[in-house]
């Protein structure tokens, strides 16, 4: 059970160099590189196709239909941070739009992941302000009920501690524990190098069947080619 009305001002982010090391990699690579962990549910989608972000989380626990705590959270942003908003109850209202995006950007924040709705989608795309949400919904919200800022939250089935790295693109959203940032960045780099080598071989016409040495296993399993 969450205690409400809490704002932690001090959170542990990865070092700037560790955070920068993770920056080049996309969601699928990072998810695989960290041992197939950390994914949010796939109903969280980018508001526009090119949206992507990578940065430490400032977390928010919202009440349904109420965006008060998003305004409280904006004050806690440091340059490069990502807002990650969960809700105490499922809600698809438009908690966030271009005005809040303008404010987040003015404070150095780089985007939002919200297990709720957002609105002003055309303006967000125009601004190239990345938002990942469960819905686009014009329905507005009030500012009346306390939630919390910078407490651990579960957002779309992923546990997010304040300061954890959040990576999001067209493939979805993945959360990297702050302390694992460097190690996951290095594993991501290795994975991309490995995939570059495979891509070259596949482009040259080599088959996955041979590259992954699957023929022997297929024969052992009894596969036969007829005709
Ligand atoms: O104002 C709100 O409550 C949400 C919104 O549309 C915006 O931030 O532009
Ligand atoms: Mg608006």
PDB file of N, CA and C and ligand atoms in Angstrom, residues 96-100 119-120, ligand 2:
ATOM      1  N   UNK A  96      -2.113  14.812 -19.625  1.00  0.00           N
ATOM      2  CA  UNK A  96      -0.915  15.550 -20.049  1.00  0.00           C
ATOM      3  C   UNK A  96      -1.111  16.008 -21.479  1.00  0.00           C
ATOM      4  N   UNK A  97      -0.651  17.218 -21.767  1.00  0.00           N
ATOM      5  CA  UNK A  97      -0.737  17.740 -23.129  1.00  0.00           C
ATOM      6  C   UNK A  97       0.389  18.717 -23.387  1.00  0.00           C
ATOM      7  N   UNK A  98       0.176  19.545 -24.424  1.00  0.00           N
ATOM      8  CA  UNK A  98       1.293  20.382 -24.888  1.00  0.00           C
ATOM      9  C   UNK A  98       1.712  21.445 -23.875  1.00  0.00           C
ATOM     10  N   UNK A  99       0.796  21.873 -23.006  1.00  0.00           N
ATOM     11  CA  UNK A  99       1.208  22.879 -22.006  1.00  0.00           C
ATOM     12  C   UNK A  99       2.169  22.262 -20.999  1.00  0.00           C
ATOM     13  N   UNK A 100       1.801  21.093 -20.495  1.00  0.00           N
ATOM     14  CA  UNK A 100       2.713  20.411 -19.571  1.00  0.00           C
ATOM     15  C   UNK A 100       4.022  20.040 -20.282  1.00  0.00           C
ATOM     16  N   UNK A 119      -3.219  14.045 -24.241  1.00  0.00           N
ATOM     17  CA  UNK A 119      -3.957  14.713 -25.314  1.00  0.00           C
ATOM     18  C   UNK A 119      -3.045  15.722 -26.012  1.00  0.00           C
ATOM     19  N   UNK A 120      -3.606  16.473 -26.954  1.00  0.00           N
ATOM     20  CA  UNK A 120      -2.810  17.407 -27.774  1.00  0.00           C
ATOM     21  C   UNK A 120      -1.763  16.651 -28.595  1.00  0.00           C
TER      22      UNK A 120
HETATM   23 MG1  LIG B   2      -3.766  21.055 -23.557  1.00  0.00          MG
END
